[in-house]
PDB file of C-alpha atoms and ligand atoms in Angstrom:
ATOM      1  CA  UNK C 293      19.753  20.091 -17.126  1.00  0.00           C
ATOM      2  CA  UNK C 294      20.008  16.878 -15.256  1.00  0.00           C
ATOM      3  CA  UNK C 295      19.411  16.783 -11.456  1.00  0.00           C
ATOM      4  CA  UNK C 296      22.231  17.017  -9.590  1.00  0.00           C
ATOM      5  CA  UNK C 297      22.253  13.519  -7.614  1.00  0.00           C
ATOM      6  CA  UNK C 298      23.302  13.846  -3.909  1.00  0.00           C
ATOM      7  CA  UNK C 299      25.945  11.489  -2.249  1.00  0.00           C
ATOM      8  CA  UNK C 300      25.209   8.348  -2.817  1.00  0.00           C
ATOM      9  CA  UNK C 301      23.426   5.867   0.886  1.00  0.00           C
ATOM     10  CA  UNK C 302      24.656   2.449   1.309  1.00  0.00           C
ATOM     11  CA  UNK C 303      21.395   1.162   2.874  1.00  0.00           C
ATOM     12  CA  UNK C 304      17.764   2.655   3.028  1.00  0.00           C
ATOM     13  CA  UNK C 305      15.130   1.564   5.382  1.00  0.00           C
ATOM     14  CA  UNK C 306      11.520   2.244   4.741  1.00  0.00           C
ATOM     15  CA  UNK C 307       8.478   2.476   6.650  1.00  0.00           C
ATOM     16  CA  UNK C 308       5.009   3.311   6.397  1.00  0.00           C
ATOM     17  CA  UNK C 309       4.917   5.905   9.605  1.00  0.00           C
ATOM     18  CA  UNK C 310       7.765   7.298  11.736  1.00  0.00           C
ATOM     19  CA  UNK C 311       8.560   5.118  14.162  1.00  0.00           C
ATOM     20  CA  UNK C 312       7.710   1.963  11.877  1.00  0.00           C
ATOM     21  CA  UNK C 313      11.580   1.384  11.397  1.00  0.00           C
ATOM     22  CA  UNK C 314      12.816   2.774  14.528  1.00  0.00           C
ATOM     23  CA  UNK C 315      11.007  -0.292  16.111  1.00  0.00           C
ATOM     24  CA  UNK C 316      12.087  -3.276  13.618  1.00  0.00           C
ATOM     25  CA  UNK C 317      15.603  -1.919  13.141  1.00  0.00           C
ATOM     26  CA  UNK C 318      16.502   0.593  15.005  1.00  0.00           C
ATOM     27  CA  UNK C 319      19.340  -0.643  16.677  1.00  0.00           C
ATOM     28  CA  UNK C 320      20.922  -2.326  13.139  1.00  0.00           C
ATOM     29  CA  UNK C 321      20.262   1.368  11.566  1.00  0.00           C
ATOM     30  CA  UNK C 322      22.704   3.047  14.453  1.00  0.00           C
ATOM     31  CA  UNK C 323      25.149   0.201  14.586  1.00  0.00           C
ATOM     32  CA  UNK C 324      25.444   0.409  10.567  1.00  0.00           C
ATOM     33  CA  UNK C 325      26.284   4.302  10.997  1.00  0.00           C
ATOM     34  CA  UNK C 326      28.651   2.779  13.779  1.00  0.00           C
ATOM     35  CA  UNK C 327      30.080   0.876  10.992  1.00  0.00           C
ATOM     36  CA  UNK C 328      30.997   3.581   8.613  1.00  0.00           C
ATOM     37  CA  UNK C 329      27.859   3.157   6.320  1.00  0.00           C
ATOM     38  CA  UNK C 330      25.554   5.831   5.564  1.00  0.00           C
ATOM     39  CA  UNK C 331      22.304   4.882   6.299  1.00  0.00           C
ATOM     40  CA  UNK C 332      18.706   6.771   5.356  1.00  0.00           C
ATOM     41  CA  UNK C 333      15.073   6.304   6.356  1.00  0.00           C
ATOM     42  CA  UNK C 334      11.994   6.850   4.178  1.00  0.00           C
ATOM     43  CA  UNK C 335       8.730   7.238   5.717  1.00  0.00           C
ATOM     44  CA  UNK C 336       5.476   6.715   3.192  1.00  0.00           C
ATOM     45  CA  UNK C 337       3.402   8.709   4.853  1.00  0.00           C
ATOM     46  CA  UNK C 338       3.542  11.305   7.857  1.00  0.00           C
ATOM     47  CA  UNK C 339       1.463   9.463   9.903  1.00  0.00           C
ATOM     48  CA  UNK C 340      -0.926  11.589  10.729  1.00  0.00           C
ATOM     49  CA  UNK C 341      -3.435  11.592  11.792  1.00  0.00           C
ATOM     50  CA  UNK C 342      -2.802   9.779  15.123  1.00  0.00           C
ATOM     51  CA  UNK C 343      -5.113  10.078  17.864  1.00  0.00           C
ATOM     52  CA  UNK C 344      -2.351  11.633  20.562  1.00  0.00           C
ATOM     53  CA  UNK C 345      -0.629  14.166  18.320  1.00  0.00           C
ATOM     54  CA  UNK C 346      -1.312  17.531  17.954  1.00  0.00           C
ATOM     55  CA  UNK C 347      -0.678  17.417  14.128  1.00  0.00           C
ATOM     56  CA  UNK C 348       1.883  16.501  11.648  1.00  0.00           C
ATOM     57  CA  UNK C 349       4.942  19.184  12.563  1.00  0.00           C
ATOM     58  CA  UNK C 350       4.868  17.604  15.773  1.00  0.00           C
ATOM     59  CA  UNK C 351       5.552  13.864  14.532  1.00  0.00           C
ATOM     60  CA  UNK C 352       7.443  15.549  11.924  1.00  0.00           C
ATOM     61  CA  UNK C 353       9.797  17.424  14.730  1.00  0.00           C
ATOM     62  CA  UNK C 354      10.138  13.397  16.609  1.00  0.00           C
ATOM     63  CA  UNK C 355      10.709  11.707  13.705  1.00  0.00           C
ATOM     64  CA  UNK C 356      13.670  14.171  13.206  1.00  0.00           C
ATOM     65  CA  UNK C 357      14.761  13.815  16.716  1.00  0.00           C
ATOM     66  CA  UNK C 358      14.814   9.930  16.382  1.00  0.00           C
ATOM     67  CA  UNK C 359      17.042  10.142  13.079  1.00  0.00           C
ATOM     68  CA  UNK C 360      19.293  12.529  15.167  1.00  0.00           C
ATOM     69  CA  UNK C 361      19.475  10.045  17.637  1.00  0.00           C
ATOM     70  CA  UNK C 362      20.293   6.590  15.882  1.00  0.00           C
ATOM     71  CA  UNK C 363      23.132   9.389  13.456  1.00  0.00           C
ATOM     72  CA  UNK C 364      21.468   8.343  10.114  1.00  0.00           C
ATOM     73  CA  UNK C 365      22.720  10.306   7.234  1.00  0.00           C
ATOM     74  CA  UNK C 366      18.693  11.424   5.683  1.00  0.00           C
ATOM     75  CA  UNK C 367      15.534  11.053   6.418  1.00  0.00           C
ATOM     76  CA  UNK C 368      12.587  11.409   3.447  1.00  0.00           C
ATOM     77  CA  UNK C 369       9.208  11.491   4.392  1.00  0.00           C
ATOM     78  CA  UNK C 370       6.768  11.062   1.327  1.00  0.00           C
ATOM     79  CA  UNK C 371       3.168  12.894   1.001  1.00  0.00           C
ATOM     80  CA  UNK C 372       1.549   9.494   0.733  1.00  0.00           C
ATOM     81  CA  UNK C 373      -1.938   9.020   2.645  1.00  0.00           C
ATOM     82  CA  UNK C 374      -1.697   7.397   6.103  1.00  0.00           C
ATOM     83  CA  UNK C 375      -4.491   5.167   6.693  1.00  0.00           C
ATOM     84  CA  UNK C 376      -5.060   4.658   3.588  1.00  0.00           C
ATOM     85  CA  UNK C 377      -1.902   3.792   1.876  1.00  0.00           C
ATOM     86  CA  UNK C 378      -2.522   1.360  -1.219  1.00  0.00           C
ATOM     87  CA  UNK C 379      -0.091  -0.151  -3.374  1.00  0.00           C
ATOM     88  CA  UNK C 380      -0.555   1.467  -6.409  1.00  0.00           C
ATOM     89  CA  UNK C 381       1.505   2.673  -9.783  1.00  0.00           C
ATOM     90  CA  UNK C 382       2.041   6.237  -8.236  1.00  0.00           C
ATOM     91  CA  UNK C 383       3.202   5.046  -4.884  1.00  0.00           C
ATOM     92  CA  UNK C 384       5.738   2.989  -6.771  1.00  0.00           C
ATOM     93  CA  UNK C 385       7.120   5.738  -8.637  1.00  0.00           C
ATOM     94  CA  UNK C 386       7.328   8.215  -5.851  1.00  0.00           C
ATOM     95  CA  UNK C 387       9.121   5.882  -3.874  1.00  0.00           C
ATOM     96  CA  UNK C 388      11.325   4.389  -7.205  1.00  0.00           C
ATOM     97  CA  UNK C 389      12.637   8.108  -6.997  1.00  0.00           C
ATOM     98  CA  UNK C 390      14.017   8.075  -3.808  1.00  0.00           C
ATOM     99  CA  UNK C 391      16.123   4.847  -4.749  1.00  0.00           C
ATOM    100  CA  UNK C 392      16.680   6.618  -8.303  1.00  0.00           C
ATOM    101  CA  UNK C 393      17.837   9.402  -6.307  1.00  0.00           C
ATOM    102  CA  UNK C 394      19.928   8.031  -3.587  1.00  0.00           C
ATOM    103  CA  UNK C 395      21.728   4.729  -4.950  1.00  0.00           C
ATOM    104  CA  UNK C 396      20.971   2.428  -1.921  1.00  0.00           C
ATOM    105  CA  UNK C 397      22.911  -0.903  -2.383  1.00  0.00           C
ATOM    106  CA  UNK C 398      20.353  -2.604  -0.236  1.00  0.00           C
ATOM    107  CA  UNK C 399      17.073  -1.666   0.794  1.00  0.00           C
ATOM    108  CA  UNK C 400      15.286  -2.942   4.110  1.00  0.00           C
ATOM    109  CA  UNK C 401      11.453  -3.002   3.958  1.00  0.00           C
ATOM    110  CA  UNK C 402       8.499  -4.098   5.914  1.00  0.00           C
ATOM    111  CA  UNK C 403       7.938  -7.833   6.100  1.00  0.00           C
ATOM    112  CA  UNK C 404       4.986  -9.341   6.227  1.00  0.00           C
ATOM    113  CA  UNK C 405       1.445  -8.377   8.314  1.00  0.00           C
ATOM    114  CA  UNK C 406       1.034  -6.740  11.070  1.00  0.00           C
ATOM    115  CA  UNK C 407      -2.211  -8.452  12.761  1.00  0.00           C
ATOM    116  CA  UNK C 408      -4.534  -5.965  14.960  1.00  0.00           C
ATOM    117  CA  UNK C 409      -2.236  -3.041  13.316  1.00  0.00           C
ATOM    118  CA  UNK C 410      -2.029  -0.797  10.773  1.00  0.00           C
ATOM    119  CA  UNK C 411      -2.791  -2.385   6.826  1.00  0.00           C
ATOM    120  CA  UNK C 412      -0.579   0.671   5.459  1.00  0.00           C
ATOM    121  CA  UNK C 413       2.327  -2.047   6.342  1.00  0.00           C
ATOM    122  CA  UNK C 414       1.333  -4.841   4.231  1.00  0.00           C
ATOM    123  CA  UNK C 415       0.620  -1.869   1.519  1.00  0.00           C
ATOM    124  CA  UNK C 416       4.270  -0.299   2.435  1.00  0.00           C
ATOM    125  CA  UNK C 417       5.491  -3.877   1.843  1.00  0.00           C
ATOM    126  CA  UNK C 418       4.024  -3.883  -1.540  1.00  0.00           C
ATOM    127  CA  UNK C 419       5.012  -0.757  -2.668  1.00  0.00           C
ATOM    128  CA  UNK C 420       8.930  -1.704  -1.135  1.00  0.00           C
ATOM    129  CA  UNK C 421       9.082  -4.479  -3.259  1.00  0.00           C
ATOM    130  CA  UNK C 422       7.821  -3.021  -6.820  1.00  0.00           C
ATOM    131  CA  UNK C 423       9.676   0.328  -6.404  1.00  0.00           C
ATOM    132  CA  UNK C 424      13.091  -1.553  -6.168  1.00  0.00           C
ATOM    133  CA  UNK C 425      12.140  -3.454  -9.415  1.00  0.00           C
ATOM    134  CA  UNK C 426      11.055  -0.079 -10.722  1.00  0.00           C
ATOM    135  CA  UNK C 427      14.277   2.041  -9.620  1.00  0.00           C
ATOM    136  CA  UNK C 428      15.961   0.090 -12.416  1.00  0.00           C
ATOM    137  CA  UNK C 429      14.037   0.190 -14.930  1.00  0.00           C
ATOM    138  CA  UNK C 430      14.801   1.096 -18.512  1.00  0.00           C
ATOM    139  CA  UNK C 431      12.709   3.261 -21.027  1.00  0.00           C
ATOM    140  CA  UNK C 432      10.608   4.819 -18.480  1.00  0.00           C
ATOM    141  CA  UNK C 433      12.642   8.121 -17.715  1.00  0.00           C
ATOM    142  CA  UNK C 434       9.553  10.687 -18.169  1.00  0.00           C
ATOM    143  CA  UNK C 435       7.908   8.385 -15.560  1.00  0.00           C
ATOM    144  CA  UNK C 436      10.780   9.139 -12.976  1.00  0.00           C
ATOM    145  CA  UNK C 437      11.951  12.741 -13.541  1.00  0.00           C
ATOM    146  CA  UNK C 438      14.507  11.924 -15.580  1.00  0.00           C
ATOM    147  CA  UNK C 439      16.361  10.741 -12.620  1.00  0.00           C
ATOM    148  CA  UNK C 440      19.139   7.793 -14.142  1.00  0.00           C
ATOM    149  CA  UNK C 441      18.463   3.911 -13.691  1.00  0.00           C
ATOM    150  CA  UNK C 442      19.826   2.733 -10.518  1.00  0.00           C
ATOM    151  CA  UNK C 443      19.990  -1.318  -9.794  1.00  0.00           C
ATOM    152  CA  UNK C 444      19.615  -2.372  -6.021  1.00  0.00           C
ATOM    153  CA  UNK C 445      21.897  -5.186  -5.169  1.00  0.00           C
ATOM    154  CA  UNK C 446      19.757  -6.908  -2.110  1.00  0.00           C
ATOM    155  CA  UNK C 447      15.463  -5.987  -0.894  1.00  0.00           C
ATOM    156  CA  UNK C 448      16.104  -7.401   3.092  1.00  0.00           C
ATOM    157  CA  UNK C 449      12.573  -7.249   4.818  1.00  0.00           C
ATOM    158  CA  UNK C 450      12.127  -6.659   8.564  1.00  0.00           C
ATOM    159  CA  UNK C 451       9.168  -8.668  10.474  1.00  0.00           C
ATOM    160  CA  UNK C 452       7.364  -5.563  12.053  1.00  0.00           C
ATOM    161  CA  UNK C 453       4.469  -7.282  13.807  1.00  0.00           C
ATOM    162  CA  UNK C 454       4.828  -7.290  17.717  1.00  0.00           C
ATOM    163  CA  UNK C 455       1.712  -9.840  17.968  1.00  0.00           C
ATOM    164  CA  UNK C 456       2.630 -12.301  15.571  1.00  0.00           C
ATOM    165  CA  UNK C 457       4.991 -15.166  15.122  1.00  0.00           C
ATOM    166  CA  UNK C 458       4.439 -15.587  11.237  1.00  0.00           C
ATOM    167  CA  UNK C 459       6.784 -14.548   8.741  1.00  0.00           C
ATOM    168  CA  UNK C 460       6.626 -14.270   4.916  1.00  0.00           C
ATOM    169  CA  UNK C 461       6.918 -17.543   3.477  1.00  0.00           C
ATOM    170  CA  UNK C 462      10.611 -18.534   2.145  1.00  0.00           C
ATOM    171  CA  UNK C 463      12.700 -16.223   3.311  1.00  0.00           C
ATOM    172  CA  UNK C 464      16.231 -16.544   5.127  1.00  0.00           C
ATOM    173  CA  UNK C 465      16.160 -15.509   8.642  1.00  0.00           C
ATOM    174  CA  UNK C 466      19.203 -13.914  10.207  1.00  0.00           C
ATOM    175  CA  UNK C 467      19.889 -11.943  13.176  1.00  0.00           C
ATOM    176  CA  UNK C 468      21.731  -8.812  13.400  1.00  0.00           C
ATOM    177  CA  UNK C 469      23.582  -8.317  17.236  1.00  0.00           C
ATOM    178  CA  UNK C 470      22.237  -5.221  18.170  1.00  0.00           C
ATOM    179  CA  UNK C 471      23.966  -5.407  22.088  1.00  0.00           C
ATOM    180  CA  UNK C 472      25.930  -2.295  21.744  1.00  0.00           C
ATOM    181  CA  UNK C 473      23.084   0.349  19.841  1.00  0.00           C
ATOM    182  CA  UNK C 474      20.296  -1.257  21.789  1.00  0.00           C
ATOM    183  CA  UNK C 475      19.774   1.150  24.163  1.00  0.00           C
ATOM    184  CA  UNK C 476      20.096   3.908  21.304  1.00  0.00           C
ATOM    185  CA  UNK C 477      17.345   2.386  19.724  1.00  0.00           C
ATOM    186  CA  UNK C 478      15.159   2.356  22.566  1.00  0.00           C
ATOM    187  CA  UNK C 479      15.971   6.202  22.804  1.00  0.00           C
ATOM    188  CA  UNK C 480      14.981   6.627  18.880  1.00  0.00           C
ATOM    189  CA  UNK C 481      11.613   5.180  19.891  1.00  0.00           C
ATOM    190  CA  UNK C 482      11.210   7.173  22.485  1.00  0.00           C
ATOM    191  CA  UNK C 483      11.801  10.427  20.675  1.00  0.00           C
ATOM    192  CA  UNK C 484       7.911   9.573  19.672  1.00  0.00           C
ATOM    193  CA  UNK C 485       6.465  11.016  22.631  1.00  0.00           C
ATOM    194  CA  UNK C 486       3.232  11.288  21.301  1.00  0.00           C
ATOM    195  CA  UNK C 487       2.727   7.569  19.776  1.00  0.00           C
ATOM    196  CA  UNK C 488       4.172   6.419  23.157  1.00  0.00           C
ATOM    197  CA  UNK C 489       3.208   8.198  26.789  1.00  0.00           C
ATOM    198  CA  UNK C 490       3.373   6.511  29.860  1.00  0.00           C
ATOM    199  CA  UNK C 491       0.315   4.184  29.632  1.00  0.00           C
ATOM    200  CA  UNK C 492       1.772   3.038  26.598  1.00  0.00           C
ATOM    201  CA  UNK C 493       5.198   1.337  28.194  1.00  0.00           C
ATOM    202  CA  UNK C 494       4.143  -2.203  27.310  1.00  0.00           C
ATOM    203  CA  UNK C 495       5.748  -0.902  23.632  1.00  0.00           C
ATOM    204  CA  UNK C 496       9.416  -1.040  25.502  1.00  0.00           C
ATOM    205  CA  UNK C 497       8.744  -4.219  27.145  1.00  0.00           C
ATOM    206  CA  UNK C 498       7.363  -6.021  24.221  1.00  0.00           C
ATOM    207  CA  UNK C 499      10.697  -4.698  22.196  1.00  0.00           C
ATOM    208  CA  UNK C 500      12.546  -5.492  24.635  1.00  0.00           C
ATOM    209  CA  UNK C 501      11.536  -9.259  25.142  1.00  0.00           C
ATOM    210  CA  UNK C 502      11.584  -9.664  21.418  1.00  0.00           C
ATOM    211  CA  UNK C 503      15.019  -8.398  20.797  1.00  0.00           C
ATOM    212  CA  UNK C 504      16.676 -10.512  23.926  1.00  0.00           C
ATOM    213  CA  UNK C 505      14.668 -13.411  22.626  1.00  0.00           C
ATOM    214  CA  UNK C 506      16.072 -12.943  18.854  1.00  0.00           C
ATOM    215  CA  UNK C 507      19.582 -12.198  19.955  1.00  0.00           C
ATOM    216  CA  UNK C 508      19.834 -15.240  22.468  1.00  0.00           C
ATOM    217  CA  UNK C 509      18.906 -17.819  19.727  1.00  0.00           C
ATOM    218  CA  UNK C 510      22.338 -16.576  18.070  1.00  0.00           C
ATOM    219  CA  UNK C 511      24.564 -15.603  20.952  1.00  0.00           C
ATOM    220  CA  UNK C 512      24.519 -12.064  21.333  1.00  0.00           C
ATOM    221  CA  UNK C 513      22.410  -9.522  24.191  1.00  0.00           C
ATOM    222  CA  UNK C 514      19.877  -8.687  21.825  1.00  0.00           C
ATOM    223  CA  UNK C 515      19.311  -8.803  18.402  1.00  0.00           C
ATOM    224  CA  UNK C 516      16.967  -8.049  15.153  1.00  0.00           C
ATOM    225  CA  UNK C 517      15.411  -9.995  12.443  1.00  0.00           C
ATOM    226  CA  UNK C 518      16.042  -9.991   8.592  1.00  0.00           C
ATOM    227  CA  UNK C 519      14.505 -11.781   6.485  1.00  0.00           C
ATOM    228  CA  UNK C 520      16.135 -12.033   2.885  1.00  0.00           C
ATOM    229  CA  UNK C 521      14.101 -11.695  -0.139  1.00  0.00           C
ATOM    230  CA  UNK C 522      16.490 -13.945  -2.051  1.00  0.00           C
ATOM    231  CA  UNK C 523      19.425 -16.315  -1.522  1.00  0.00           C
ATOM    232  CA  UNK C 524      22.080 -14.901   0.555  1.00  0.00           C
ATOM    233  CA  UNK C 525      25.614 -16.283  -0.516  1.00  0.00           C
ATOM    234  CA  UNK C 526      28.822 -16.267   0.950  1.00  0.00           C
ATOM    235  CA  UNK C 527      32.212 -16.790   0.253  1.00  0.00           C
ATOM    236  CA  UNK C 528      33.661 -17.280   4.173  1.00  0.00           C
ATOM    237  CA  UNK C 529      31.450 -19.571   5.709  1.00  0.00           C
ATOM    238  CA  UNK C 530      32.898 -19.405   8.991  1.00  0.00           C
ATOM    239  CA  UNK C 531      32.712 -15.614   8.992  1.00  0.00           C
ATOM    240  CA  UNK C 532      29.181 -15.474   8.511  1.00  0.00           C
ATOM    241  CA  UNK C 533      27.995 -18.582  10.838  1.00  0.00           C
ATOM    242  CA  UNK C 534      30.475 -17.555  13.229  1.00  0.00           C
ATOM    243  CA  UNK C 535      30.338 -13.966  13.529  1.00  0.00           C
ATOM    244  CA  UNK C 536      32.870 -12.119  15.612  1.00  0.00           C
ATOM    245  CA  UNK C 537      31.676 -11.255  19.209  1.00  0.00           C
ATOM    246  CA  UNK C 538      31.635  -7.789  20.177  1.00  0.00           C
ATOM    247  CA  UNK C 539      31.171  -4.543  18.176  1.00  0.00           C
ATOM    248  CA  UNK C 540      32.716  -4.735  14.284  1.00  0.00           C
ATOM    249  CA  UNK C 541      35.624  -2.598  13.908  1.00  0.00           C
ATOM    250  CA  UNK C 542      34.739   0.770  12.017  1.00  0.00           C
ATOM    251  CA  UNK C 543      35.665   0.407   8.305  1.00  0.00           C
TER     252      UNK C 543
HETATM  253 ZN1  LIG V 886       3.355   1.828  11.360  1.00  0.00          ZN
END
């Protein structure tokens, strides 16, 4: 008997930990569920272990709070290793079945190094990219549960590195205007209370600074980076170099 396949997500966002995607995109995630789209998160690993959390329920329990927060639609955290996350053929497939399984048109994923951080994010990258070539491949089916082929339209990355200013070579930068679900996003983060206590506040300012530098360069509060994997076309030019000010109307 197949599976029965749950209702389809427009966009899924993956990280390596909790919180990974929270800080890069955040604010796009909760203005996209704003927007009408429904929007899911897949962590790699857990997370743990962490030096300031009691143990995975608890960053399990945040990472749920944050999801409540920004009003995704599902959140899928994988059993992969944290710390020691390597881009490998098994990590592809157990992330090719989430895709398999939920139908994202377009898939955001870690961009690029994260200097004086974790490596799992340059591994999460890795695995990003080769599960959405896997989701749609043909032939394989024992490989992925039987779950059906599923094609993803567009892989957008997200730079994640707070101490760096390099990004993966040729890719198209764009900003998304984040003004309106900034201050939801900062909340998201903040449902990490164990990855971020007091002493650790330089996080909010460092977001902070980054987002209202992004979002200046293109005319809105604050913003977010995207980096697409491939060329981005358009058919209304003036639409998408002139954006409309002020929140999108709901679909
Ligand atoms: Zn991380």
């Amino acid at each position: 008997m197949p599976e029965q396949l749950p209702e389809a997500l427009d966009v899924i966002a993956v990280g390596a930990h909790p919180d990974d995607v929270e800080i890069a995109c955040g604010g796009t995630l909760a203005s996209l569920v704003r927007q009408g789209y429904r929007i899911g998160i897949v962590d790699l690993t857990d997370g743990e272990p962490t030096p300031r959390s009691p143990g995975p329920e608890v960053r399990l329990a945040e990472a749920a709070e944050a999801a409540g927060i920004l009003g995704i639609q599902e959140r899928i955290t994988l059993e992969l290793p944290n710390r020691r996350l390597f881009d490998g053929f098994d990590e592809r497939v157990a992330l090719a079945k989430v895709f398999r399984r939920f139908r994202p048109k377009i898939v955001l994923g870690i961009g690029g190094k994260t200097p004086l951080a974790s490596p799992d994010h340059w591994q999460a990258m890795q695995i990003t990219d080769a599960a959405v070539f896997y989701s749609r491949l043909t032939k394989w089916d024992e490989k992925f549960d039987n779950l059906p082929v599923h094609t993803i339209s567009k892989l957008v990355w997200y730079p994640l590195a707070l101490k760096s200013l390099s990004m993966p070579e040729n890719s198209g930068a764009f900003v998304m205007d984040i003004s309106e679900t900034f201050d939801v996003k900062l909340e998201s983060i903040r449902a990490y209370r164990t990855q971020f206590p007091p002493e650790k506040e330089r996080v909010f300012d460092m977001v902070r600074g980054i987002n209202g530098f992004f979002g200046a360069g293109a005319g809105f509060k604050y913003g977010e980076v995207f980096l697409s994997s491939t060329t981005i076309g358009t058919n209304d030019l003036v639409r998408t170099v002139l954006p409309p000010v002020g929140p999108v109307d709901p679909k």
